XYZ file of N, CA and C in Angstrom:
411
model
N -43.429 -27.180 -3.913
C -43.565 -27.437 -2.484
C -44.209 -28.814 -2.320
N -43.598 -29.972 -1.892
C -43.897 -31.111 -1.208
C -45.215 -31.014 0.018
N -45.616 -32.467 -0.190
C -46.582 -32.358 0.936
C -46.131 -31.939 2.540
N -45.189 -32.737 2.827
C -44.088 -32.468 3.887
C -44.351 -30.744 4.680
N -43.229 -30.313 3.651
C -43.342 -28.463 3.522
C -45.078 -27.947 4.112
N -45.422 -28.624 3.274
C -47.203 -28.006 3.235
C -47.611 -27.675 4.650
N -47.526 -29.599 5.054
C -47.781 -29.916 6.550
C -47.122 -29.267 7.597
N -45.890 -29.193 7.226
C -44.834 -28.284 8.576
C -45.211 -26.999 8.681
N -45.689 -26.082 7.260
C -45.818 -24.809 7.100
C -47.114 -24.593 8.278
N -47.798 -25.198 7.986
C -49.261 -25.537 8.549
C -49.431 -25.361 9.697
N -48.231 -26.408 10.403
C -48.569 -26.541 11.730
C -47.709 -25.807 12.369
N -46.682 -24.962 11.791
C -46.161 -23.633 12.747
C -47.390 -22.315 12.727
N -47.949 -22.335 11.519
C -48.781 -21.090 11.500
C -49.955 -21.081 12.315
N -50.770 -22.681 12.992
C -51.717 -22.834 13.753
C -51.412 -22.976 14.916
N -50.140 -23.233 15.131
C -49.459 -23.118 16.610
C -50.129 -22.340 17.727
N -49.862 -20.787 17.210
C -50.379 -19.853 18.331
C -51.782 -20.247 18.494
N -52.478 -20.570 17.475
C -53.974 -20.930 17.547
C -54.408 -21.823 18.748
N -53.226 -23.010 19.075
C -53.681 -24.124 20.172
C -53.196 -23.359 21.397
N -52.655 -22.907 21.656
C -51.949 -22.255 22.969
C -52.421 -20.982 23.114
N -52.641 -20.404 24.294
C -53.342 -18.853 24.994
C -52.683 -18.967 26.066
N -53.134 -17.831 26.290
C -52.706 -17.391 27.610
C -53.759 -16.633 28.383
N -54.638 -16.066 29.878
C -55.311 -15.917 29.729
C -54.965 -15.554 31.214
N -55.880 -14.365 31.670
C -55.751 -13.599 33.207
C -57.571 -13.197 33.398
N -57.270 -13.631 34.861
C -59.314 -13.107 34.997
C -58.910 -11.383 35.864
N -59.961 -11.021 35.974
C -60.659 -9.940 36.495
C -60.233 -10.010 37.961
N -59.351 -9.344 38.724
C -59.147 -9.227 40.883
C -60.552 -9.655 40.590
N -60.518 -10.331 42.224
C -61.806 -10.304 42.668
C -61.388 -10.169 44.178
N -62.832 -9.870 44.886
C -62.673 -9.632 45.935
C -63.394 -10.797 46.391
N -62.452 -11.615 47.296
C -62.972 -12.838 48.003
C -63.021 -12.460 49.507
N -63.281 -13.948 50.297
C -63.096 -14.564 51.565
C -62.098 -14.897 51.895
N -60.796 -14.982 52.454
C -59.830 -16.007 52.681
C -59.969 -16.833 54.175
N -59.842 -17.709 54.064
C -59.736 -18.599 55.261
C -58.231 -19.190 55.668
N -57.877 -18.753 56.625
C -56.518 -19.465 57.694
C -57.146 -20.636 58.694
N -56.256 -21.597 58.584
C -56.326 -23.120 59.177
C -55.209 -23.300 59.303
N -55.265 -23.741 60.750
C -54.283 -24.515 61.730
C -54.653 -26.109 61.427
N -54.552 -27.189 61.256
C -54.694 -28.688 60.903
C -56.420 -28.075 60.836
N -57.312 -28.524 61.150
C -58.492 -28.615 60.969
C -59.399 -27.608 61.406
N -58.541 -26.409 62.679
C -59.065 -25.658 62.893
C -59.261 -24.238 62.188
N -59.814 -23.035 61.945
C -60.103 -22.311 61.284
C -59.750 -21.047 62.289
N -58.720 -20.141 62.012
C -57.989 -19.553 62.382
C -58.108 -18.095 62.421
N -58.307 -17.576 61.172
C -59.140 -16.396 60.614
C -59.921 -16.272 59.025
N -60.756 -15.406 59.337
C -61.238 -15.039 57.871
C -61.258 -13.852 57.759
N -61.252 -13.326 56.353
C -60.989 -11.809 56.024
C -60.736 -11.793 54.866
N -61.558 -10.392 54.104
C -61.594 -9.930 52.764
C -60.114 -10.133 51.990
N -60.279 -10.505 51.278
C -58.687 -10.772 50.308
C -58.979 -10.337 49.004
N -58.222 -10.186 48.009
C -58.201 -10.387 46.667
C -57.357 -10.831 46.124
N -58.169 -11.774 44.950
C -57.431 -12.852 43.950
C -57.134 -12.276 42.882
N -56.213 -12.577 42.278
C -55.613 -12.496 40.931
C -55.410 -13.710 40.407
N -55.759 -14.159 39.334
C -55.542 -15.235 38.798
C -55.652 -15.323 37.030
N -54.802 -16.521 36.932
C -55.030 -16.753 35.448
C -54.277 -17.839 34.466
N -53.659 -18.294 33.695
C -52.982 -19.365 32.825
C -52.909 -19.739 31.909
N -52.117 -20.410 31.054
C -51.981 -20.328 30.122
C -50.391 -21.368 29.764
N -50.778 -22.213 28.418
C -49.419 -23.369 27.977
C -49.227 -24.466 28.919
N -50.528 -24.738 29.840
C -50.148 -25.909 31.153
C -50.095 -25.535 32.573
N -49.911 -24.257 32.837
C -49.830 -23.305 33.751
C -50.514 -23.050 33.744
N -51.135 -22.450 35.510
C -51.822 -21.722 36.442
C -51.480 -20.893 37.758
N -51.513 -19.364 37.818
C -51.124 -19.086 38.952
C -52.300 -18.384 39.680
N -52.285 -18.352 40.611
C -53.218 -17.535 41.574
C -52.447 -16.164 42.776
N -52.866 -15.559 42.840
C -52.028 -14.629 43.910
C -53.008 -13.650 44.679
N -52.798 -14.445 45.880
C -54.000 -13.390 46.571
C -53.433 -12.551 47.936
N -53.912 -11.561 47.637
C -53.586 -10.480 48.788
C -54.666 -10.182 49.844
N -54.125 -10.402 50.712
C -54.809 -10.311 52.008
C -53.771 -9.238 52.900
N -54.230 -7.971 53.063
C -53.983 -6.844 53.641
C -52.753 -6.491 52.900
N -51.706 -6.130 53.398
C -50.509 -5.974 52.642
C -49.751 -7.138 52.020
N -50.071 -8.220 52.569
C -49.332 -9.565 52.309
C -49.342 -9.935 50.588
N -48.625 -10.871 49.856
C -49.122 -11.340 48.778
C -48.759 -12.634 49.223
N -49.544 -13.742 48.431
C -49.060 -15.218 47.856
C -49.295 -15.182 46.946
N -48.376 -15.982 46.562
C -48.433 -16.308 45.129
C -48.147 -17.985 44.885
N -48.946 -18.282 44.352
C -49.762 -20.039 44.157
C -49.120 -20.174 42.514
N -48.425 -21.068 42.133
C -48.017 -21.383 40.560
C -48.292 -22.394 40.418
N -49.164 -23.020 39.377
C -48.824 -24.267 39.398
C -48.702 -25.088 37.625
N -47.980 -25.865 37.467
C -47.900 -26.777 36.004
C -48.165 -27.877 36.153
N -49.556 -28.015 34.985
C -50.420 -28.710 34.780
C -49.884 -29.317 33.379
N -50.104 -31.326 33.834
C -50.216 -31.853 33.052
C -51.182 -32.017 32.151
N -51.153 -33.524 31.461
C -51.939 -33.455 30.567
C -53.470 -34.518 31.336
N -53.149 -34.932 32.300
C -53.744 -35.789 32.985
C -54.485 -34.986 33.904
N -54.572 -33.269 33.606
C -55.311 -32.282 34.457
C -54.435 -32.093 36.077
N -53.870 -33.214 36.320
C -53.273 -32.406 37.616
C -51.494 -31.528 37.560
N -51.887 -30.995 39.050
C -50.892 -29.734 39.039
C -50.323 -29.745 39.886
N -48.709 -29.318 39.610
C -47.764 -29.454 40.817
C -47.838 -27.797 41.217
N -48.003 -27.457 42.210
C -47.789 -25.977 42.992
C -46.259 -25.875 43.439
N -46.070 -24.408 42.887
C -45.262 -24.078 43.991
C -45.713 -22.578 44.881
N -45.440 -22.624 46.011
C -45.780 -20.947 46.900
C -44.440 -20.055 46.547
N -45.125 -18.902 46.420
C -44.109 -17.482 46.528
C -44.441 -17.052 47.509
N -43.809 -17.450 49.208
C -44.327 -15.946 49.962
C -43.919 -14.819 49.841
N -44.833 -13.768 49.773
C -44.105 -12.549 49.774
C -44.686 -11.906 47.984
N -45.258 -12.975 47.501
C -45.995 -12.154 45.824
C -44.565 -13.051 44.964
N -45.249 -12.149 43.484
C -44.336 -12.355 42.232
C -42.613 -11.481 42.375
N -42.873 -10.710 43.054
C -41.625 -9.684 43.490
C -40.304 -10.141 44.418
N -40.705 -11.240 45.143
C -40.234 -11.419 46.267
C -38.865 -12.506 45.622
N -37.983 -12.824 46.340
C -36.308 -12.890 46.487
C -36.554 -14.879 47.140
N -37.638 -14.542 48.061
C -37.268 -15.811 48.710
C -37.831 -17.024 48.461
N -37.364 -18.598 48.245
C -37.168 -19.223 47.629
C -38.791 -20.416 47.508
N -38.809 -20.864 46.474
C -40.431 -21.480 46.593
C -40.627 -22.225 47.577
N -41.808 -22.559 47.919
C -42.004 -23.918 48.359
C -42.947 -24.780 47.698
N -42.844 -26.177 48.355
C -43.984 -26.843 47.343
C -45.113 -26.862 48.585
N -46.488 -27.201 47.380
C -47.934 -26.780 48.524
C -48.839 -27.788 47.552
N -49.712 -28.351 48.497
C -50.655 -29.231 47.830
C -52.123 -28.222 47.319
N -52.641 -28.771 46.636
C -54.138 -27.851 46.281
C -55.551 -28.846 46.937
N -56.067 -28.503 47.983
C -57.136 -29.525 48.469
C -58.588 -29.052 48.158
N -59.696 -29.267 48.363
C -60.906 -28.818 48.512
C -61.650 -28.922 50.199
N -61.586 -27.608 50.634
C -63.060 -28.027 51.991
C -64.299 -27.619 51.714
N -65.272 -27.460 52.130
C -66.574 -27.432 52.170
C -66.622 -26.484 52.556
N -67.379 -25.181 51.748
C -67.975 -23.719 52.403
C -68.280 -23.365 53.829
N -69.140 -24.811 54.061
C -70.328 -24.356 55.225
C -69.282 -24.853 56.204
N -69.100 -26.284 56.390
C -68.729 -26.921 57.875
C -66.953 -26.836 57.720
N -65.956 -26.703 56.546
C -64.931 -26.593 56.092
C -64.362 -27.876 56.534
N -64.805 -29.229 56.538
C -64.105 -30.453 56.626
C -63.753 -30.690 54.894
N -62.503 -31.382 54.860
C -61.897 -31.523 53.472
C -63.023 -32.510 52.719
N -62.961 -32.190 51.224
C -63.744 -32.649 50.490
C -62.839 -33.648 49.323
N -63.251 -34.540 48.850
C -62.600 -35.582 47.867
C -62.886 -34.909 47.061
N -61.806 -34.666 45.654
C -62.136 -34.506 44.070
C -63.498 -35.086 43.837
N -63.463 -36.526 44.243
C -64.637 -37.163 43.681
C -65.879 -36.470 43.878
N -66.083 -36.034 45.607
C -67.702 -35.607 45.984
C -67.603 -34.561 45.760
N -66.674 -33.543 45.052
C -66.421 -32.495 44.868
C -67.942 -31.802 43.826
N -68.557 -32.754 43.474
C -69.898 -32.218 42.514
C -70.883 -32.373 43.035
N -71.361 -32.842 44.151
C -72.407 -32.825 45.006
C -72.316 -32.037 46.393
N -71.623 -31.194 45.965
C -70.953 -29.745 47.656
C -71.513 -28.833 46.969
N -72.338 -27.755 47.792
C -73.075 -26.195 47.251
C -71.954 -25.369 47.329
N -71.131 -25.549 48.424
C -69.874 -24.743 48.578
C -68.813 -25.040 48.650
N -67.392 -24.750 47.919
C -66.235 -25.513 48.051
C -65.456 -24.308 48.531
N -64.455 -24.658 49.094
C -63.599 -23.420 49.208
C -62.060 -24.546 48.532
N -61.366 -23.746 48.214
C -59.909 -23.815 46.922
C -58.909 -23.158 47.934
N -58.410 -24.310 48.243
C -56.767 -24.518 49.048
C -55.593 -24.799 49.202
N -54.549 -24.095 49.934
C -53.262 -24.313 49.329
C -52.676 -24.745 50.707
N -52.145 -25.461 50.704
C -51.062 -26.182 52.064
C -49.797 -26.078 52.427
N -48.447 -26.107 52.856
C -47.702 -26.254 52.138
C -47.392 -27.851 53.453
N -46.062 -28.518 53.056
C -46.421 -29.850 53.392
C -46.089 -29.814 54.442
N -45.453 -28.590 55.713
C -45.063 -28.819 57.016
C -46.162 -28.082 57.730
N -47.384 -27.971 56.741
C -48.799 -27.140 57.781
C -48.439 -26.073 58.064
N -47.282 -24.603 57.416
C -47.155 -23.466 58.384
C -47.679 -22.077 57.687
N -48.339 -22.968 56.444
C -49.696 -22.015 55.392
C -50.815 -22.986 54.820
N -51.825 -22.589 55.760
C -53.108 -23.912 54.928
C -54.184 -22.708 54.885
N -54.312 -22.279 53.227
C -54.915 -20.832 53.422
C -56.225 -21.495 52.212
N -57.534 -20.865 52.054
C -58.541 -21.252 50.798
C -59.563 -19.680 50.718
N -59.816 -19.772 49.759
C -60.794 -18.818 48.950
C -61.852 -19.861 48.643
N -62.982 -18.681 48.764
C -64.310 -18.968 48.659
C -64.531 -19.093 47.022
């Protein structure tokens, strides 16, 4: 067996080692509905979330409803979303949705940047004609 062999053998068998996959625990959140800047409703939801190979999805249910949030992540950390309304089950067709940050307390949008000096962020999904701008606490 060549060095070659050695090396290839190697790096198929550590493969699974660099890559996971990985799902958290429902939780029971906050959800917040926004109209452009205004704040629309709030109410108990639960998240599902988790990812894995570059991927991230989120799916949160709020009363009977599902969304479902997907998104693939580069290597440069950011992520393109797409929305499922209707959950993982549903027929009808994605859309694309931005991911923003607002502020817990006063909910005006927050920059990535000041994003480490906020006590509270809330984690948001848009989609680009404003007719779902939904965030968890």
């Amino acid at each position: 067996m060549n060095y070659k062999t050695i090396a290839i053998a190697f790096a198929a068998l550590s493969l699974p080692l660099l890559s996971y996959a990985h799902s958290s625990p429902d939780q029971v959140k906050v959800c917040y509905s926004f109209a452009g800047d205004t704040l629309e409703q709030t109410q108990s939801c639960i998240v599902s979330s988790g990812g894995g190979a570059g991927g991230v999805y989120e799916n949160i249910k709020i009363g009977n409803k599902y969304h479902l949030f997907e998104g693939a992540c580069g290597m440069d950390g950011e992520c393109d979303y797409s929305y499922y309304p209707g959950g993982p089950d549903s027929n009808i067709k994605p859309k694309q949705v931005i991911s923003y940050l607002r502020d817990g307390t006063f909910h005006t949008k927050v920059k990535p940047s000041e994003a480490a000096n906020a006590n509270h962020l809330l984690y948001c999904y848009k989609t680009k004609n404003g007719s779902l701008d939904i965030c968890t606490n």
